[in-house]
XYZ file of C-alpha atoms in Angstrom:
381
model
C -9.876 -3.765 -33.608
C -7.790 -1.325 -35.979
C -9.836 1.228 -36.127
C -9.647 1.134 -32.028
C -6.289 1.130 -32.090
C -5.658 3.996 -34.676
C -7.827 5.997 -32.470
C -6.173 4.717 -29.027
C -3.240 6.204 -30.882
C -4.140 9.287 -31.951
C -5.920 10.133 -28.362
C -3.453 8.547 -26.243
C -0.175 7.884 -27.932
C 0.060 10.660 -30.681
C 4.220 10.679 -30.258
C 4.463 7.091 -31.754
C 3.139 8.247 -34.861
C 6.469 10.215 -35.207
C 9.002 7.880 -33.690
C 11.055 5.209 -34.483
C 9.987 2.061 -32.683
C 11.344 -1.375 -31.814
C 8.848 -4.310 -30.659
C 9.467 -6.980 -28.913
C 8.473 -10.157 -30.428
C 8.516 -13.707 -28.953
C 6.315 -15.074 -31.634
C 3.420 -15.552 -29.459
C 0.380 -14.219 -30.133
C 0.168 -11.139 -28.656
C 3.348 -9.761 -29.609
C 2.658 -11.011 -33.558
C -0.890 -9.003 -33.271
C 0.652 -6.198 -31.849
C 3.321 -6.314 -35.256
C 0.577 -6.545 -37.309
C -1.485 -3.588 -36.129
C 1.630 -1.323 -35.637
C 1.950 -2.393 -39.361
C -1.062 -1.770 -40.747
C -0.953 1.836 -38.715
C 2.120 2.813 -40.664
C 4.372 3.271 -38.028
C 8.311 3.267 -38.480
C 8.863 -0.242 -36.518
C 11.815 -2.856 -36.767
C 11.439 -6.030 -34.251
C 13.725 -7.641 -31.651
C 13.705 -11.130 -30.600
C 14.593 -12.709 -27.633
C 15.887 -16.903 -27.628
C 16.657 -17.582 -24.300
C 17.549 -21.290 -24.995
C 15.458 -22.801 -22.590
C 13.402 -24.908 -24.433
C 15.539 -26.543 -26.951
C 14.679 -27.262 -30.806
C 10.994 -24.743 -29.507
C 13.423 -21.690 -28.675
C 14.934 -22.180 -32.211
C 11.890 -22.123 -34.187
C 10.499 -19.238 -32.420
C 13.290 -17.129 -33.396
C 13.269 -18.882 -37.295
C 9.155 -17.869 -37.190
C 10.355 -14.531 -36.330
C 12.713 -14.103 -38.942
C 10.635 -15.257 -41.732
C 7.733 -12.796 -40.685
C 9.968 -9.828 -40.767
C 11.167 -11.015 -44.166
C 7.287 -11.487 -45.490
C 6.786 -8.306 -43.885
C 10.076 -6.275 -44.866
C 11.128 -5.763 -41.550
C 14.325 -5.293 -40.224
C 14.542 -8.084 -37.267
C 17.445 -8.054 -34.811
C 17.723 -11.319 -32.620
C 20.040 -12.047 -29.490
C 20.453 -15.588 -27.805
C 21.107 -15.613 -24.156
C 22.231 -18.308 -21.738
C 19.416 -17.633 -19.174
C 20.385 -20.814 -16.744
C 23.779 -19.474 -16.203
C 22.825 -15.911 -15.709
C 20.203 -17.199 -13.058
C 22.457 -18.748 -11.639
C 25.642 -15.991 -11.235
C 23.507 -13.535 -10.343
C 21.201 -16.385 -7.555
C 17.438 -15.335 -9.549
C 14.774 -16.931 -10.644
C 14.751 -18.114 -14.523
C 11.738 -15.739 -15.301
C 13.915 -12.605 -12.917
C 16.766 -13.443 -15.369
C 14.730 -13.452 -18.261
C 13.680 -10.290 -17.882
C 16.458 -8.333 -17.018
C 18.581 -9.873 -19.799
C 15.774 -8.997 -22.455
C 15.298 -5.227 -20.902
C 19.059 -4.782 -20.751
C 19.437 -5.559 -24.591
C 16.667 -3.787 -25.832
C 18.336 -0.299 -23.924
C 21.361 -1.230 -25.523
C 19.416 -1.662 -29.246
C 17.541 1.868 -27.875
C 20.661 3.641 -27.535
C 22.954 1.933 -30.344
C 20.720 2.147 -33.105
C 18.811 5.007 -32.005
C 15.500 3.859 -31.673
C 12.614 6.160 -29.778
C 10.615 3.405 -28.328
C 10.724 0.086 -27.058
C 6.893 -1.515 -27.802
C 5.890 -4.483 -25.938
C 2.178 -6.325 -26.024
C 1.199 -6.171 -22.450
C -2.587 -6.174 -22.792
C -5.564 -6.038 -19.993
C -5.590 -9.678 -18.747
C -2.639 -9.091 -18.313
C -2.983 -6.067 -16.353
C -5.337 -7.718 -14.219
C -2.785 -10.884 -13.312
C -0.524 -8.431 -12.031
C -2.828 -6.396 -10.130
C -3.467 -10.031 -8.451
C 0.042 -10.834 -7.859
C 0.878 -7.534 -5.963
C -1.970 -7.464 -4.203
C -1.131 -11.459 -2.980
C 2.124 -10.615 -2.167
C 1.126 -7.349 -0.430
C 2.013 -3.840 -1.657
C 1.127 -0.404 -1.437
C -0.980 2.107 -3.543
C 1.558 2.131 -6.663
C 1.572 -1.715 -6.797
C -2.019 -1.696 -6.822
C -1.922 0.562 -9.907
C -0.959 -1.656 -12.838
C 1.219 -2.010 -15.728
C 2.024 2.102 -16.900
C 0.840 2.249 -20.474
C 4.405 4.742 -20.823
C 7.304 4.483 -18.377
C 10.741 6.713 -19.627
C 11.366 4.582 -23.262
C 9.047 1.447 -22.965
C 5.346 1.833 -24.680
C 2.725 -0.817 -24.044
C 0.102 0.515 -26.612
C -2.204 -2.891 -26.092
C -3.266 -2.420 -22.319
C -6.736 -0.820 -23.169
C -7.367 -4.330 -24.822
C -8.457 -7.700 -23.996
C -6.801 -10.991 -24.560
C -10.105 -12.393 -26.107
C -9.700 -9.004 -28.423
C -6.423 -10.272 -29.337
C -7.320 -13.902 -30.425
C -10.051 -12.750 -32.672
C -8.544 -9.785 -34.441
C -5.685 -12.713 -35.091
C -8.054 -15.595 -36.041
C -10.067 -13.059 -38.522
C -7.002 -12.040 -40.207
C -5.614 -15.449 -40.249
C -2.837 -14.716 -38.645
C -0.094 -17.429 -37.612
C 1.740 -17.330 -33.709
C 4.094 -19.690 -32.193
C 2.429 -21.237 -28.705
C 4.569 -21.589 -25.845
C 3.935 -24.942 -23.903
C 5.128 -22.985 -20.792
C 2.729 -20.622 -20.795
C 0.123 -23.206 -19.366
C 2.144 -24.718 -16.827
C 0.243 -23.427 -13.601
C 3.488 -23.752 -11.538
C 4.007 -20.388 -12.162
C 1.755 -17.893 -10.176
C 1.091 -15.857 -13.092
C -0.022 -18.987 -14.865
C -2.031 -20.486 -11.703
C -4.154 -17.104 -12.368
C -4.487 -16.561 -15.557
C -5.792 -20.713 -15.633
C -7.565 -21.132 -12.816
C -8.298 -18.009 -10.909
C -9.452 -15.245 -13.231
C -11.870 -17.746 -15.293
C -13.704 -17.980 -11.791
C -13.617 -14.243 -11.158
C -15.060 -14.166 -14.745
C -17.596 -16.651 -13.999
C -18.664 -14.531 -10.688
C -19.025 -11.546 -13.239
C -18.257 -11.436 -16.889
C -17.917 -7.492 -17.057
C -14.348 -7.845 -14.386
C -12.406 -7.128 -17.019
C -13.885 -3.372 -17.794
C -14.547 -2.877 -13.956
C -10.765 -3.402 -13.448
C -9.442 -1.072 -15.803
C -11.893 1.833 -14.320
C -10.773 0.717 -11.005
C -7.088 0.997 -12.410
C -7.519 4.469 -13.612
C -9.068 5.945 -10.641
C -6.019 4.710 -8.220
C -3.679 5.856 -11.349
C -5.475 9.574 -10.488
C -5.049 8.894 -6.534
C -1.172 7.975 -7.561
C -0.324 11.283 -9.009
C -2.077 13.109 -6.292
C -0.051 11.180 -3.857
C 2.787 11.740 -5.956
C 2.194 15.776 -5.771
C 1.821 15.633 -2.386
C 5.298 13.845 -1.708
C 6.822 15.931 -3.930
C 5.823 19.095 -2.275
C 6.685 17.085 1.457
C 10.223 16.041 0.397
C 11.652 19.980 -0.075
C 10.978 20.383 3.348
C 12.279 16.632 5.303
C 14.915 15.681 2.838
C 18.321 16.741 2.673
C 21.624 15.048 0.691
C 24.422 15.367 2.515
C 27.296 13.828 0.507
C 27.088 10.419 -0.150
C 23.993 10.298 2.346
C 20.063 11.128 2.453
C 19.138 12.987 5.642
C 15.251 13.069 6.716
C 14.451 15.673 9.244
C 12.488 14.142 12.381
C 10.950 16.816 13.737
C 8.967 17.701 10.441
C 7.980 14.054 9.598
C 6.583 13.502 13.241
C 4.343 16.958 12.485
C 2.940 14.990 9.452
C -0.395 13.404 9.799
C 0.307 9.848 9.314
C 4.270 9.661 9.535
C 4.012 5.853 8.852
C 2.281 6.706 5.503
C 4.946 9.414 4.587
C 7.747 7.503 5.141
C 6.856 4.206 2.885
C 5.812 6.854 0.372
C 9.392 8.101 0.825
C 11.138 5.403 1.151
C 9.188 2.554 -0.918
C 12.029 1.969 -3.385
C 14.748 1.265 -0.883
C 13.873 -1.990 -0.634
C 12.694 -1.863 3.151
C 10.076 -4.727 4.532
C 9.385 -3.769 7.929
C 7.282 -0.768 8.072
C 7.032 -0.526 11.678
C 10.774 -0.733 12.597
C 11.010 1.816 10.321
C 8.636 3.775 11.913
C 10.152 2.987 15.173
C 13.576 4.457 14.529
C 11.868 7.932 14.645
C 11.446 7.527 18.746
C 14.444 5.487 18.886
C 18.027 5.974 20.679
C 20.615 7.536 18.617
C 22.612 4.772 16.510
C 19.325 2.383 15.773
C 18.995 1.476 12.622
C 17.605 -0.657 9.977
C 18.593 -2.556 6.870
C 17.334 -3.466 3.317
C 19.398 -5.424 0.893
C 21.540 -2.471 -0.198
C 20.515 0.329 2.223
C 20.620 1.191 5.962
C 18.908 3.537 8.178
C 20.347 5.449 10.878
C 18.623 7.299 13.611
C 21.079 10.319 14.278
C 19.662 12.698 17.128
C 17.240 14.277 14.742
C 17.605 13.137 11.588
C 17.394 9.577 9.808
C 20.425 9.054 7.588
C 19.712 6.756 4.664
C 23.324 5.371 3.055
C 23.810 2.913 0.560
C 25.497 -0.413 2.301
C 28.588 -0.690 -0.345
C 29.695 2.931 0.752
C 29.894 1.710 4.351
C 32.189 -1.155 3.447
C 34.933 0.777 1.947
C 38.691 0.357 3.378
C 39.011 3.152 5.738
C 37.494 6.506 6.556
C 38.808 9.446 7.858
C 37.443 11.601 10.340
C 38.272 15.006 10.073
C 35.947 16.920 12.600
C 33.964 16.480 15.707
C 30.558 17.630 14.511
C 28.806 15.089 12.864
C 27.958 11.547 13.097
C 30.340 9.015 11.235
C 28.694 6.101 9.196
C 31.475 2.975 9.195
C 31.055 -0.076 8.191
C 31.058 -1.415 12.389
C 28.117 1.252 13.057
C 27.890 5.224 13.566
C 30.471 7.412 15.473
C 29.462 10.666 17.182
C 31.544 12.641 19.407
C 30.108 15.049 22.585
C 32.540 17.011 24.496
C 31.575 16.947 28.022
C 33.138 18.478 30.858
C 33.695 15.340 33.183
C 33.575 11.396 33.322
C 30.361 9.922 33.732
C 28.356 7.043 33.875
C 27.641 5.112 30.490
C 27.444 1.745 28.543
C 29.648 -0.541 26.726
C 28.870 1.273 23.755
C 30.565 4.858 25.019
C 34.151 5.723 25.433
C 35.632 8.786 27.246
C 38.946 9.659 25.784
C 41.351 12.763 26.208
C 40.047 15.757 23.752
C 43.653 16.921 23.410
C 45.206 13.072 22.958
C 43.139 12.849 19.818
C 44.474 14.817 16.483
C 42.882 15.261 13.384
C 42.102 13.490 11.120
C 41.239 9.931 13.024
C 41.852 6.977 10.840
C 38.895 4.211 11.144
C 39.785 1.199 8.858
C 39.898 -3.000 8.890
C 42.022 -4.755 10.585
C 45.410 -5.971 8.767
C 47.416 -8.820 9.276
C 50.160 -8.172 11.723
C 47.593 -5.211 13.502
C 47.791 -5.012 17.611
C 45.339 -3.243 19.345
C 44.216 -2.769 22.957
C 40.378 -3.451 23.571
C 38.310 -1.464 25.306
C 38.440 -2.429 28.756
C 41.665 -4.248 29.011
C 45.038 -3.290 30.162
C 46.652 -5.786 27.319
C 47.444 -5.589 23.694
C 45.919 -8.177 21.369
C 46.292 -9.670 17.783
């Protein structure tokens, strides 16, 4: 499997050869094989470990296993303990979501402190292949269907062309020690309940999965960048920023073939669910919108106004023309000048051009605030 690798380097990953790297070791076995192949390749490596303190006296002697190895090794090991429970549970995620994002955050901060190139982790093809499953259980689009990247900004996973089964007997020929990790076979876990129970049957059905997958995967990887091009190129012509908002022109999404397509291509990261009320804001009355976790979307005459939620919840906002629709955090303001009373909805006012005078004040109430309501001849708290 060296010689493999040396080549998967050369061909693929030339840059590493020239960088300073950090890997991520747990102490399992892919992360040790992964040490001891970027080893034996000569590259410039030092290793971080993660102890998240969730399993006790077993967290502990991962991270002592870890040490010693970089010692035997002479390698410079940098470890970090974290109290995962408690972060789960300020920030309302899931142990493995905490996990995560508390080992990701501290290797950017080792990245950029220490000044490290690289951040190498041992993401391999089965594991590839379990995530392929979970995103395509949980539903997702063409990027989700694409994999694990091999290279995304600083993070390198140089193991994905290879197997797990790869793994354990490059290890087991070299005699090489790893720490096992009870939780990994708990099939509570969905990535668990596949690697145990589903992919051996897929294997079963046909041994050769494994290699069909990863063609499979680089073929939509291909479609993905031509899809990418394509929104690129789509994007200079509907998308304007507009402040502290992102403005998509109507009229040139609705001459796209497909709008539906274009706009989850567009929008995919926002964290919208609802495709079709997305869709539907594009024939919808001015004012309509929809909402992800932090974003909303506004229909405004002819253009869909994307704005991140916290920037419609600040104190007050001041209006200082008539010309363009106001984003508050009660809903969106436009003004028409029109030359007589007519008749409207609840949700339209006619006021006195000449009462109003610039700028207009919109903020929460205070304590102490009277106002007259719409509709009413009397004040009220």
């Amino acid at each position: 499997m060296l010689s493999e690798f040396k080549n998967h380097l050369n061909n693929n990953l030339p840059f590493l050869k020239e960088s300073k790297l950090l890997i991520a070791v747990s102490g399992g076995i892919d992360s040790i094989v992964l040490l001891h192949l970027c080893k034996q390749a000569n590259l410039d490596i030092a290793l971080a470990h993660c102890n998240f303190n969730l399993r006790g006296k077993e967290s502990d002697t991962d991270e002592t296993f870890v040490l010693e190895l970089g010692n035997t090794l002479n390698l410079e090991v940098f470890t970090q303990g974290f109290d995962t429970k408690d972060y789960a549970k300020a920030h309302k995620q899931s142990i493995q979501m905490a996990a995560r994002e508390l080992r990701y955050q501290w290797f950017e901060d080792l990245l950029r402190q220490l000044e490290f190139d690289y951040i190498l982790t041992a993401h391999h093809a089965d594991d590839n292949l379990e995530t392929f499953l979970i995103n395509l259980s949980r539903g997702t689009g063409l990027e989700g269907l694409t994999g694990i990247p091999e290279v995304k900004n600083t993070l390198v996973r140089p193991l994905l062309p290879f197997s797990r089964q790869e793994l354990e007997d490059f290890a087991n020929a070299k005699n090489i020690s790893w720490r096992e990790d009870a939780s990994n076979l708990k099939t509570k876990y969905l990535r668990n309940k596949l690697r145990h129970e589903v992919i051996p049957i897929l294997k079963g059905i046909n041994p050769q999965i494994l290699q069909n997958f990863q063609k499979s995967i680089s073929y939509l990887q291909e479609s993905q960048i031509i899809v990418n091009d394509r929104i690129d190129e789509v994007s200079d012509t509907i998308l304007n920023i507009e402040g502290n908002a992102i403005q998509l022109d109507i009229n040139a999404i609705q001459k796209l073939n497909n709008p539906k397509a274009y706009l989850y291509e567009i929008l995919k990261d926002y964290g919208f669910t609802d495709w079709q009320d997305v869709v539907n804001l594009l024939n919808a009355q001015t004012g309509k919108y929809v909402v992800s976790q932090e974003w909303r979307l506004l229909k405004n005459r002819k253009q869909l106004v994307l704005t991140k939620l916290d920037i419609l919840k600040d104190e007050f906002i001041e209006i200082l023309d008539f010309d363009n629709l106001v984003d508050t955090f009660i809903g969106s303001i436009s003004f028409t000048e029109v030359p007589e009373i007519e008749e409207t909805d609840s949700n339209t006012i006619f006021v006195d051009k000449a009462q109003l005078k610039l700028p207009l004040i919109i903020r929460k109430k205070r304590e102490g605030d009277t106002f007259v309501p719409f509709g009413m001849k009397g004040s009220k708290k």
